[in-house]
Coordinates of C-alpha atoms and ligand atoms in Angstrom, one line a residue:
Chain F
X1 CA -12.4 12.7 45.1
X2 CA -12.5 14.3 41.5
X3 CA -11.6 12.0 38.7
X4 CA -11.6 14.9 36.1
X5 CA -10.6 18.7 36.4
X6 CA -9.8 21.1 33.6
X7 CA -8.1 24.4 35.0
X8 CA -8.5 27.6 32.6
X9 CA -8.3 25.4 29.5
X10 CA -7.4 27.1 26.3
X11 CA -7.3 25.1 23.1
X12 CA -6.4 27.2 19.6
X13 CA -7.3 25.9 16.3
X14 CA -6.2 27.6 13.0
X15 CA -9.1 29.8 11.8
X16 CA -11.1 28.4 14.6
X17 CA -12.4 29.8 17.5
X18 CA -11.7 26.7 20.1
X19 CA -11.8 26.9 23.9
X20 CA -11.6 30.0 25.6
X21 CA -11.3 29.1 29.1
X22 CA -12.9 25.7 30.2
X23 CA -12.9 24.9 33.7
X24 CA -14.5 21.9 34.7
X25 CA -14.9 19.6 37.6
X26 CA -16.1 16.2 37.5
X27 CA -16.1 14.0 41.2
X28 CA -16.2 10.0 41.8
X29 CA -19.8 8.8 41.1
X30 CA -21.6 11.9 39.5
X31 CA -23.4 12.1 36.6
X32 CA -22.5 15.8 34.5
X33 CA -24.3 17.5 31.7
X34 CA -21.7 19.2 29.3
X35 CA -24.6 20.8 27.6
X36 CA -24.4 23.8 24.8
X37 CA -25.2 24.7 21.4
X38 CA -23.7 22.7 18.8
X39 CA -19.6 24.3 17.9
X40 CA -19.7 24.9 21.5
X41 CA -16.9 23.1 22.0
X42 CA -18.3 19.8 23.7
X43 CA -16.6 17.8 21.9
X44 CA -13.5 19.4 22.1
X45 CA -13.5 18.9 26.0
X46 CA -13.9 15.6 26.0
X47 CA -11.3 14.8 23.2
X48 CA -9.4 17.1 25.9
X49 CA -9.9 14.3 28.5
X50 CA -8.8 11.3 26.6
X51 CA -5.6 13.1 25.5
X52 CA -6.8 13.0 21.5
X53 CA -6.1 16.9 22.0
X54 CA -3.7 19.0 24.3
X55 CA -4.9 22.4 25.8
X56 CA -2.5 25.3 24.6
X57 CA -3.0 26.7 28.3
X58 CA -4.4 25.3 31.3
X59 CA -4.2 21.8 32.6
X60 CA -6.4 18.4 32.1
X61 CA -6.4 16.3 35.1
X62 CA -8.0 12.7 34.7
X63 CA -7.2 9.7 37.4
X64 CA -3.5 10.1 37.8
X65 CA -2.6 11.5 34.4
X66 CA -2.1 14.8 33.9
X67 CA -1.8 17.3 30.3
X68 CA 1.3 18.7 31.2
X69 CA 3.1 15.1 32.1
X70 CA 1.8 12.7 30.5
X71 CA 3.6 11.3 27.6
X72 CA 2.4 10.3 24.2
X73 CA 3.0 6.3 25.3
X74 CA 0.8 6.5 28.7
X75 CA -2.1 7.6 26.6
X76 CA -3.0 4.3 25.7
X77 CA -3.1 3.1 29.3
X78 CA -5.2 6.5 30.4
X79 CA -7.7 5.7 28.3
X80 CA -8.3 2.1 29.0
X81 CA -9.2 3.7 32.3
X82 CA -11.8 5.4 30.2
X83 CA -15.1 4.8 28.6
X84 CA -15.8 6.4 25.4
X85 CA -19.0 6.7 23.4
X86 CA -20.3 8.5 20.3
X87 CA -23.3 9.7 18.4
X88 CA -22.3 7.1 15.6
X89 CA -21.4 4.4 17.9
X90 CA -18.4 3.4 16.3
X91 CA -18.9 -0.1 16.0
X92 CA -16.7 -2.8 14.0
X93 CA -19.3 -3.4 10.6
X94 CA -17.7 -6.6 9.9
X95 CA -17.6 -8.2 13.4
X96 CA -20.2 -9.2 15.4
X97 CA -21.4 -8.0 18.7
X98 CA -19.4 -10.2 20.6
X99 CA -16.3 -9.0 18.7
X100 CA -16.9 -5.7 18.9
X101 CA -16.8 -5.8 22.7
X102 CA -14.1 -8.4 22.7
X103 CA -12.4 -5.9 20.8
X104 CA -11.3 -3.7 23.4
X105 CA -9.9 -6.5 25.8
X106 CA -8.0 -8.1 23.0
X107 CA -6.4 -5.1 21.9
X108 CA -5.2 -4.2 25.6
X109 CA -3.5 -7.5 26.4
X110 CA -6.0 -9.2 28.4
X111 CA -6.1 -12.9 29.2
X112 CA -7.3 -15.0 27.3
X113 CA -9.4 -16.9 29.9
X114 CA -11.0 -13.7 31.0
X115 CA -12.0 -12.4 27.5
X116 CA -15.5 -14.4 27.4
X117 CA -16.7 -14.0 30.9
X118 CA -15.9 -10.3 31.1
X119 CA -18.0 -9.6 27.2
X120 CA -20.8 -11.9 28.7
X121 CA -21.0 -9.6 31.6
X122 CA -21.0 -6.6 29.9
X123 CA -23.4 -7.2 27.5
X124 CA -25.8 -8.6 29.7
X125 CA -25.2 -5.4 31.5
X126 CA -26.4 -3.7 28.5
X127 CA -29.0 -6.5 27.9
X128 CA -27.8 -7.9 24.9
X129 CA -26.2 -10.6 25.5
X130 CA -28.8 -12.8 23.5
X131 CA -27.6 -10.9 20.4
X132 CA -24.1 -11.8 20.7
X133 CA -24.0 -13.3 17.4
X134 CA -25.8 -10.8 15.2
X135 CA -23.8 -8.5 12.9
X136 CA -24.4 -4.4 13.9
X137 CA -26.1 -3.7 10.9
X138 CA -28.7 -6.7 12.2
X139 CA -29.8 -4.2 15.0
X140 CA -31.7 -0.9 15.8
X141 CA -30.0 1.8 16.7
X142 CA -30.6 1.6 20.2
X143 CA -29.2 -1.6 20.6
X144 CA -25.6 -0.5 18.7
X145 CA -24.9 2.2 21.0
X146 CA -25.9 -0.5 24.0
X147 CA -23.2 -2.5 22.2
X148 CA -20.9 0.3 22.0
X149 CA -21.8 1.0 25.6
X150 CA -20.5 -3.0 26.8
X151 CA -17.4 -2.1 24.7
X152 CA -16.6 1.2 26.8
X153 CA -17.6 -0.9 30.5
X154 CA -16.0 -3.9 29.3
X155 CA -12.7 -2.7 31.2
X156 CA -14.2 -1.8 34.1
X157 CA -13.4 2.6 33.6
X158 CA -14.1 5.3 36.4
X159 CA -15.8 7.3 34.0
X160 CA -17.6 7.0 30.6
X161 CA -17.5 10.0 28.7
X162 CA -20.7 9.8 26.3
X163 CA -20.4 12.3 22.8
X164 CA -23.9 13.2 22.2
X165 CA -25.0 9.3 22.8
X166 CA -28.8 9.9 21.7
X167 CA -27.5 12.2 19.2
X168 CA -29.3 9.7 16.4
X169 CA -32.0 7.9 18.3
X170 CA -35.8 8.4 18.3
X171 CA -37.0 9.7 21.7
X172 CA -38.4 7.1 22.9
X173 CA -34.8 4.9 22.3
X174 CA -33.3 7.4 23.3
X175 CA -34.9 7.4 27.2
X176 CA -33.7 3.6 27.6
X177 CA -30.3 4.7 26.5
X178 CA -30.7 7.6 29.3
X179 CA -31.7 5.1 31.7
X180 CA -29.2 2.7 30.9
X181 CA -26.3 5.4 31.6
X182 CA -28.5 6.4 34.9
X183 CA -28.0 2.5 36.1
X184 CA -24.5 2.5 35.6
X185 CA -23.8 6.1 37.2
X186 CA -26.0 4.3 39.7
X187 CA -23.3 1.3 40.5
X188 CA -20.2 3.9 41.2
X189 CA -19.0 4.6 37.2
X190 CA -18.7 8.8 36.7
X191 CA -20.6 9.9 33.5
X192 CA -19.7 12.8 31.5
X193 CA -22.0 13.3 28.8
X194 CA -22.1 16.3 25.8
X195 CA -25.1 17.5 24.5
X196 CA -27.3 19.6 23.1
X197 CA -30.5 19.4 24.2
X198 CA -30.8 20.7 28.0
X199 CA -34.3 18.6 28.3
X200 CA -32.8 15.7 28.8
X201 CA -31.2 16.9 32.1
X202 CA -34.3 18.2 33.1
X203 CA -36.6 15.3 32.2
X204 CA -35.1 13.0 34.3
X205 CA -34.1 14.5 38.1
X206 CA -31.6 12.9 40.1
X207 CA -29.5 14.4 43.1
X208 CA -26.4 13.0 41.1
X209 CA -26.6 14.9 38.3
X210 CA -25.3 18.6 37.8
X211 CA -24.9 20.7 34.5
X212 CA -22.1 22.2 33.4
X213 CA -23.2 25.1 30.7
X214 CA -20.5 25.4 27.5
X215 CA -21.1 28.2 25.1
X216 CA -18.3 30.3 22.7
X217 CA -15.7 27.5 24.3
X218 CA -17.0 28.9 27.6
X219 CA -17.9 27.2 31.0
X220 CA -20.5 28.3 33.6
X221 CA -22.2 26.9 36.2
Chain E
X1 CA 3.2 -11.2 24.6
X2 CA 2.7 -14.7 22.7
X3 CA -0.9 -13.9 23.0
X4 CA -0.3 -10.4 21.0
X5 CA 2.3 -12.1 18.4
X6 CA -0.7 -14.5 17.5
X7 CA -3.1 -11.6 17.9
X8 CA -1.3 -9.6 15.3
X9 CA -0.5 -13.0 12.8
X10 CA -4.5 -13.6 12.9
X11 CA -5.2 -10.4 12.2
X12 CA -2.5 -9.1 9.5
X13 CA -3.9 -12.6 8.0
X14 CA -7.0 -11.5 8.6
X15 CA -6.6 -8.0 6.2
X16 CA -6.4 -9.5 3.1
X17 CA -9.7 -11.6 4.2
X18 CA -11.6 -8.2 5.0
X19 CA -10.4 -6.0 2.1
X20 CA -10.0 -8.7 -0.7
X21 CA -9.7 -6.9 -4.0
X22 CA -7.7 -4.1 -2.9
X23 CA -5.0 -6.5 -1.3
X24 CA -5.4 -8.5 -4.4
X25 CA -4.9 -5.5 -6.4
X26 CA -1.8 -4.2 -4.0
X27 CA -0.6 -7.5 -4.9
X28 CA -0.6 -7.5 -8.2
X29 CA 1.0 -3.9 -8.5
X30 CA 3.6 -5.6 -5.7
X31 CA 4.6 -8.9 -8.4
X32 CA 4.4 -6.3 -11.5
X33 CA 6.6 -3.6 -9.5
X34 CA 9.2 -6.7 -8.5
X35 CA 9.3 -8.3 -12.1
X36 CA 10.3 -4.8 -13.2
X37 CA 13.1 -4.7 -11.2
X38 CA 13.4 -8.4 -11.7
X39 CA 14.3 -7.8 -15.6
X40 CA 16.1 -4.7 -15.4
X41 CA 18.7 -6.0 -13.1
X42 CA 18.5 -9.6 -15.3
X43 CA 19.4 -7.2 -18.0
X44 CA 21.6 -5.0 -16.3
X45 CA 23.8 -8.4 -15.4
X46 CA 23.7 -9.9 -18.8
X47 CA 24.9 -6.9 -20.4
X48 CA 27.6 -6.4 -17.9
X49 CA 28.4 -9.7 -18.6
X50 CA 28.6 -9.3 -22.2
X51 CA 30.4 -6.5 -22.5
X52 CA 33.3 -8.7 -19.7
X53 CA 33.4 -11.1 -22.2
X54 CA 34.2 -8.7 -25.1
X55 CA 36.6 -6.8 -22.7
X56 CA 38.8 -10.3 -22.1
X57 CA 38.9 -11.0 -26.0
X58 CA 41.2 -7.5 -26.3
X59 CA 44.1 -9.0 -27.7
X60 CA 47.3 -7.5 -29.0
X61 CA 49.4 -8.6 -31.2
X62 CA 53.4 -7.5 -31.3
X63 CA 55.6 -8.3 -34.8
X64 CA 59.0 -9.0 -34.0
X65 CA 61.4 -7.7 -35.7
X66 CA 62.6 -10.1 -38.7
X67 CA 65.9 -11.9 -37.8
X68 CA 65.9 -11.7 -34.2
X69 CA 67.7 -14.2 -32.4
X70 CA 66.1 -17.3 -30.2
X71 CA 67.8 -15.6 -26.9
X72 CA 66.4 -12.0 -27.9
X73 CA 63.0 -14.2 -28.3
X74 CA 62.9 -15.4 -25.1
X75 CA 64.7 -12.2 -23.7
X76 CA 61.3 -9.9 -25.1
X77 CA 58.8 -12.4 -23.6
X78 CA 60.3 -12.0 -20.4
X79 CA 60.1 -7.9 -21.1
X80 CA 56.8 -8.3 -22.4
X81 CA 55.8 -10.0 -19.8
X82 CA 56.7 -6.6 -17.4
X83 CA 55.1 -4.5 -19.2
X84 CA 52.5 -2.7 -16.8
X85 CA 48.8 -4.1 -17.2
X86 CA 50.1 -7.4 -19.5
X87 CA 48.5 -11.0 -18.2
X88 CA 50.0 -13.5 -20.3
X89 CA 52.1 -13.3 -23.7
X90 CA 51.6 -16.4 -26.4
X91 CA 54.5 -16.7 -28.6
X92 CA 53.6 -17.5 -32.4
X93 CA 56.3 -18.9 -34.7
X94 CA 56.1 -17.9 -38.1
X95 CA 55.1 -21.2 -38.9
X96 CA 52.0 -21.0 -36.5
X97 CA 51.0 -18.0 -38.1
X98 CA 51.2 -19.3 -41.6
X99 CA 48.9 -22.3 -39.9
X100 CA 46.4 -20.0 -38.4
X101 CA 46.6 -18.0 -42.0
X102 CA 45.3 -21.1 -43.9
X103 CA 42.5 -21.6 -41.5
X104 CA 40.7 -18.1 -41.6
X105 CA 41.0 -18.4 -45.1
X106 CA 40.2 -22.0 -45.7
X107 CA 37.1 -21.3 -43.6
X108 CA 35.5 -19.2 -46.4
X109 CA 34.7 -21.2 -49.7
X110 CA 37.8 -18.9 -51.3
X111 CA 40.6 -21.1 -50.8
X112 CA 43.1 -18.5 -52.7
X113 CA 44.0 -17.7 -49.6
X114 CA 45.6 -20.8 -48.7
X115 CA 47.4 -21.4 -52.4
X116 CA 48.6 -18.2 -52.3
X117 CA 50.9 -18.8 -49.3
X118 CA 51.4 -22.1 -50.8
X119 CA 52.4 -20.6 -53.8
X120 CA 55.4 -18.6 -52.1
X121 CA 58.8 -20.2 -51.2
X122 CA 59.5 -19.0 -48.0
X123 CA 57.0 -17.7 -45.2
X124 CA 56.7 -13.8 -45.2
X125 CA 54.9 -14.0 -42.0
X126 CA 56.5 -13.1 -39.0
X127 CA 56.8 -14.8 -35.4
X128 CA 54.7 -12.9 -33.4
X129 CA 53.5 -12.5 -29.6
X130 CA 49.5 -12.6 -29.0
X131 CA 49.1 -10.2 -25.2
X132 CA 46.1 -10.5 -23.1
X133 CA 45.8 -8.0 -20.6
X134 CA 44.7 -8.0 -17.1
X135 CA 41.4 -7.0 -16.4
X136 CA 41.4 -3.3 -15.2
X137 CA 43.6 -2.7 -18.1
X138 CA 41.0 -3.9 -20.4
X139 CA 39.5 -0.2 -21.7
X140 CA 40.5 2.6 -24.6
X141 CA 43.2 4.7 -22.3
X142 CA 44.7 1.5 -20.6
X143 CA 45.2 0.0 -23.7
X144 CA 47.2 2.6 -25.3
X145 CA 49.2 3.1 -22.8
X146 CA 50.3 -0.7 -22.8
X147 CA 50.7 -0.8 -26.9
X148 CA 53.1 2.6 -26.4
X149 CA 55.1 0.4 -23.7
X150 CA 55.2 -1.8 -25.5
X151 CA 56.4 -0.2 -28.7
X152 CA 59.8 1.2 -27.4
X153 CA 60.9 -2.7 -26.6
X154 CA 63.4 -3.7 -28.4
X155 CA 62.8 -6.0 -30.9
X156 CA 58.8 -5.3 -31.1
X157 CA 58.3 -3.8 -35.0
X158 CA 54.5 -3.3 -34.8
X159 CA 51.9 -3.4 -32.0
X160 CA 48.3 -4.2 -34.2
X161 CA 44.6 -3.8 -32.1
X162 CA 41.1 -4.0 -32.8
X163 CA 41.4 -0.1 -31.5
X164 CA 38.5 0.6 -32.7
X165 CA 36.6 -2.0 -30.8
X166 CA 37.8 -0.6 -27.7
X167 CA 36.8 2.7 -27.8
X168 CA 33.3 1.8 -29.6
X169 CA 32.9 -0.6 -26.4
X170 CA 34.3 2.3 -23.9
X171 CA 32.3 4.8 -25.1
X172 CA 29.0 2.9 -25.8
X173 CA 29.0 0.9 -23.2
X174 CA 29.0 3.7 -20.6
X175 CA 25.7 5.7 -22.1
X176 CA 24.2 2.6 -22.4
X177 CA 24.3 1.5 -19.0
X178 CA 24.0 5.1 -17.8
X179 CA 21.0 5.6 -19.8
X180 CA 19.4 1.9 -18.8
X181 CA 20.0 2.3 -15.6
X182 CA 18.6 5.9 -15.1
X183 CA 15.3 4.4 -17.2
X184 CA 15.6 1.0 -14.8
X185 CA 15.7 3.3 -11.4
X186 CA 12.8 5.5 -12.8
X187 CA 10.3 2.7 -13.6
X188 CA 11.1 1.2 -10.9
X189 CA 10.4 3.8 -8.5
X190 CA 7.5 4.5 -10.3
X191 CA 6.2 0.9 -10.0
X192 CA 7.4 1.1 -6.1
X193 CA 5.1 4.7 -5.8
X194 CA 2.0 2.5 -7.2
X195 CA 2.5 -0.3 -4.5
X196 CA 3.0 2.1 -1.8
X197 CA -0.1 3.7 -3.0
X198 CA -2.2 0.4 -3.3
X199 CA -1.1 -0.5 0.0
X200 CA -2.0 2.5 1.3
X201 CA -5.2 1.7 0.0
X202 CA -5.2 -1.6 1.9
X203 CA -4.6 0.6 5.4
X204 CA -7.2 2.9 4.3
X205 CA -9.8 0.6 4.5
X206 CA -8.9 -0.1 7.9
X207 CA -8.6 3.3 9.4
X208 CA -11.9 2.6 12.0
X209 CA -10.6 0.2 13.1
X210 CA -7.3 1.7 13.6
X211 CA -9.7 4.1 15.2
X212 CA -11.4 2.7 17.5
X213 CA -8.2 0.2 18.5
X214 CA -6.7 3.6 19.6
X215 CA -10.1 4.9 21.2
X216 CA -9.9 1.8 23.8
X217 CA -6.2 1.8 24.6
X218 CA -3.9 -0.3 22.2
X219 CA -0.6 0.7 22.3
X220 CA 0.7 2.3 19.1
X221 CA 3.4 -0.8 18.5
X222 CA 0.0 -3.2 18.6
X223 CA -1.8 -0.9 16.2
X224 CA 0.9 -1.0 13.8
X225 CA 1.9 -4.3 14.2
X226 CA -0.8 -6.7 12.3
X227 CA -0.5 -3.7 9.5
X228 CA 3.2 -4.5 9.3
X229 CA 2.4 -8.3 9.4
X230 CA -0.2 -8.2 6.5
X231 CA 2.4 -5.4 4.4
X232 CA 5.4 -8.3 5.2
X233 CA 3.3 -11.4 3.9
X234 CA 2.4 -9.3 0.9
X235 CA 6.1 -8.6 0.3
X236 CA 6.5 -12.2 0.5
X237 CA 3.6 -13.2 -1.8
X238 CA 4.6 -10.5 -4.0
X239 CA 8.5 -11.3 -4.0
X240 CA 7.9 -15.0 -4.7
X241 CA 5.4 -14.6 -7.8
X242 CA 7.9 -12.2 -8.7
X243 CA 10.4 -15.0 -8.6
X244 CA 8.2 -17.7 -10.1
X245 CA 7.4 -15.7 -13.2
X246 CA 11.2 -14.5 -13.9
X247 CA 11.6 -18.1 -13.6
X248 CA 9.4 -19.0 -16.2
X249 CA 10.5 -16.3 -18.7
X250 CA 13.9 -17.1 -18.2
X251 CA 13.2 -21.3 -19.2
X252 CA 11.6 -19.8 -22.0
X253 CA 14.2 -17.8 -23.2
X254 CA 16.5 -20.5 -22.7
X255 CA 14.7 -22.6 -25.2
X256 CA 13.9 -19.5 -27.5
X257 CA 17.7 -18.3 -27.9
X258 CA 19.3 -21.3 -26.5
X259 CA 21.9 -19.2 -25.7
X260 CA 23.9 -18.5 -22.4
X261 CA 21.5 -16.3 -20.3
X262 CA 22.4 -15.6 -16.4
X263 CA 20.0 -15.5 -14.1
X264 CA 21.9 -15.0 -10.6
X265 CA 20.5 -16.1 -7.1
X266 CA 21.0 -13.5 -5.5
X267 CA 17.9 -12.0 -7.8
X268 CA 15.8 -14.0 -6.0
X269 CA 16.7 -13.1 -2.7
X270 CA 16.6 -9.7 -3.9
X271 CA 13.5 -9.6 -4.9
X272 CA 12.1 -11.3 -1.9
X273 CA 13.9 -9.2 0.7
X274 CA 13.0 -5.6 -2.0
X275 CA 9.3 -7.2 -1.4
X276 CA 9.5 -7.6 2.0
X277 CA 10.7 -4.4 2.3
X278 CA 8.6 -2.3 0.3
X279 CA 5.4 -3.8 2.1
X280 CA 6.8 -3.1 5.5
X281 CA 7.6 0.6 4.4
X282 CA 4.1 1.0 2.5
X283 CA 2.3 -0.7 5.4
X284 CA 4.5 1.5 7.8
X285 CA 3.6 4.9 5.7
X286 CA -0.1 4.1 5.2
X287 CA -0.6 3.0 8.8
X288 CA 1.0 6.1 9.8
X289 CA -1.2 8.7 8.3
X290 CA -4.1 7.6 10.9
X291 CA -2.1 6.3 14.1
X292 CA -1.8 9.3 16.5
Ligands
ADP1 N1 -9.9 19.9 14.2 C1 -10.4 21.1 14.2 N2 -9.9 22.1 13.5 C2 -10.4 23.4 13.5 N3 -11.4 23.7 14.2 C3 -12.0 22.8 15.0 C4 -11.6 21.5 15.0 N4 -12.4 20.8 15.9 C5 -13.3 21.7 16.3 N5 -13.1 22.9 15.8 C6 -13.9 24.1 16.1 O1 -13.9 24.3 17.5 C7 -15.2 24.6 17.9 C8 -15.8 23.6 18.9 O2 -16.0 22.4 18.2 P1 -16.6 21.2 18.9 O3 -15.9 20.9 20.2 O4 -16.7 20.1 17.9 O5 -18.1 21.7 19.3 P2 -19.4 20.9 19.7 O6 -19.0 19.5 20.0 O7 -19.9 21.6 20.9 O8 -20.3 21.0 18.6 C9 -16.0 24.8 16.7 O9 -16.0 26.2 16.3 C10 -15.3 24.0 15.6 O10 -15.5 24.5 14.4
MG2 MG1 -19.6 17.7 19.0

């Protein structure tokens, strides 16, 4: 079953070169390099599969939701089905850890009751739930993006769609971040990660994996 | 939904918690913005006021023709009394008038006045009838038209009014308020531009959260809606210190001037619903800028 498929995706910005054509498959359970040169347009595909950005020609496909249908109310409810992560984490400075992940379930209705048990779990997931009460700015980097990582599983999604995730971490941070994503790929989440630096596809071999090349806002396999 | 009305009370509360001075400033720019209105329209109702007051003291008064007869007396009131615009007509005997003579006289330290009518056999003064006109007859054009009405009565010798009051309070009046009220709206708005500005502020500070809020799923109406709860308890913060110090200034007038200043109600709620108001719209106009 594929949980994401862009068909001949075109996106134009003013002055800017944006995507060409894009076509891009992504099936339940695999783990896929989006990997090119930085203004590739990796970025851009993935803001394409949370909705933040329609395709001027072409069709986005994720879960049930489609570019062409959906409206500008079901995005919220598409992307709680998602799991999003960035270079610069995006993390809440003034909340703590537990917040931060608490965060996402308080701001999509869930019940109360469920709130603590379902941060707990994702954060010892991540295995951090011994710094629950520490502020970000308390922690390496390593350790935010784990905590931005709980945030994006705390809902359970089908895929997590990481934005250059290593992007600011030392290599050696930046392997436990790789395996971190490799154990959740591992228990049946889709990963979908941009980046720029091919070596860590190759580094670490798994029949699950597959790279998708982007260059000039151009696919190839 | 309970859960997300609380949600959005503990957070709006929340804002001013997590971006202290610039709510604090916001707010202050808010209770300025609202005591400027608070005063022009204090103003603008006190002037109104005054300027009623003056309007209802227009008063004619019509000499009768000397040697006309009790019947014909009564006969003119009831004519008078037709006349288009007239509210009431006071008759004044010659006798009353010689009364009310002494008095504005005696009421200087010259009391020539008084010895000089004393001095004559008979009265000279004629009865006369003092008109008060009904109120949308109370300007310049109006009141000609009634004193020419009221001139081709029979009996009536001379129709006498302050016409020069009139028209200096027709003619003044109307720049006056025109040109208060245009420099009222325009500091005003200019004081509402600085709170929507401050407020935006306020949001601006917030926009990663707003973010990310939209990154994991929130709705649009749950992003927007702690904004609008922290931009309406700033209206109400605003509207009531707003209140409180007009309050104040007026006491203090009062016991400056010790004269009859209004200060209506309805100012108050005014300025507690133009607070609410403006926070929900600046909240609403800030928010907007980073909500997809
Ligand atoms: N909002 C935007 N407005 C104009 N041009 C943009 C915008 N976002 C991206 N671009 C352009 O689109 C291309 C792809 O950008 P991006 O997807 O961010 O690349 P990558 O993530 O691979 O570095 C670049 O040329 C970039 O300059
Ligand atoms: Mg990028």
């Amino acid at each position: 079953m594929n949980v994401v498929r862009l068909s001949n995706v075109k996106v134009r910005y003013r002055g800017g070169e944006g995507l060409k054509n894009v076509n891009l498959l992504v099936r339940n359970g695999e783990f896929v390099f989006l990997v090119g040169p930085s203004g590739a347009g990796k970025s851009t595909v993935l803001r394409l599969i949370y909705m933040a950005e329609r395709p001027a020609d072409g069709q986005v496909v994720v879960g049930q939701f489609n570019s062409n249908a959906i409206t500008p109310k079901e995005v919220p409810f598409l992307r709680r089905q998602l799991g999003i992560i960035f270079q610069d984490f995006k993390l809440l400075e003034d909340r703590s850890v537990y917040e931060n992940v608490a965060f996402t379930l308080q701001v999509t209705g869930a019940k109360r009751k469920d709130v603590k048990r379902k941060v707990l779990r994702a954060l010892t997931n991540v295995g951090l739930s011994h710094k629950r009460y520490k502020m970000p700015h308390e922690l390496s980097g390593g350790e935010q993006q784990r905590v931005a990582i709980a945030r994006a599983l705390v809902n359970d999604p089908f895929i997590l769609l990481a934005d250059e995730p290593t992007g600011n971490l030392d290599p050696v941070t930046t392997q436990g971040i790789m395996a971190l994503l490799e154990k959740i790929n591992a228990r049946g989440t889709a990963v979908l990660m941009a980046t720029h630096n091919y070596s860590l596809f190759e580094s670490r071999p798994s029949p699950r994996k597959r790279v998708v090349r982007i260059e000039n806002g151009m696919t190839s396999t | 939904m309970s859960g997300s009305f609380f949600y959005s009370l503990r957070e709006g509360l929340d804002g001013f918690r997590r971006a202290k001075l610039a709510s604090f400033i916001a707010l202050m720019t808010m209770s300025f913005a609202l005591i400027l209105v608070g005063i022009v329209t204090a103003v603008a109702v006190n002037l109104v006021g005054l300027v009623d007051t003056m309007r209802g003291r227009i008063e004619f008064e019509v000499f009768v023709d000397n040697g006309l007869a009790n019947a014909d007396m009564a006969e003119l009131r009831q004519q008078l009394l037709q006349v288009r615009g007239v509210a009431a007509a006071q008759y004044i005997s010659p006798a009353e008038a010689a009364e009310i003579f002494k008095r504005e006289f005696a009421r200087g330290d010259d009391k020539k006045g008084s010895s000089f009518l004393d001095a004559l056999d008979a009265n000279p003064l004629p009865a006369s009838f003092r008109i008060t006109l009904q109120k949308p007859f109370q300007n310049s054009a109006a009141v000609q038209q009634v004193a020419q009405d009221i001139e081709k009565l029979r009996g009536v010798d001379e129709v006498v009014y302050r016409r020069d009051l009139i028209e200096a309070l027709d003619r003044y009046v109307k720049w006056a308020l025109l040109i208060g009220s245009g420099f009222g709206i325009m500091f005003c708005v200019g004081a509402f531009l600085l709170v929507i500005n401050d407020i935006r502020l306020v949001i601006h500070a917030k926009r990663r959260l707003i973010e990310i809020m939209q990154l994991v799923g929130a709705t649009r109406a749950f992003v927007y809606r702690p904004l609008l709860v922290q931009g309406f308890l700033q209206g109400i913060a605003g509207g009531l210190l707003a209140s409180g110090f007009i309050y104040l200034l007026y006491r203090l007038l009062l016991l400056q001037l010790g004269t009859a200043l209004q200060l209506p109600n309805f100012l108050f709620i005014g300025l507690l619903l133009a607070g609410i108001l403006l926070g929900l719209a600046a909240s609403y106009l800030g928010a907007r800028k980073y909500i997809q």
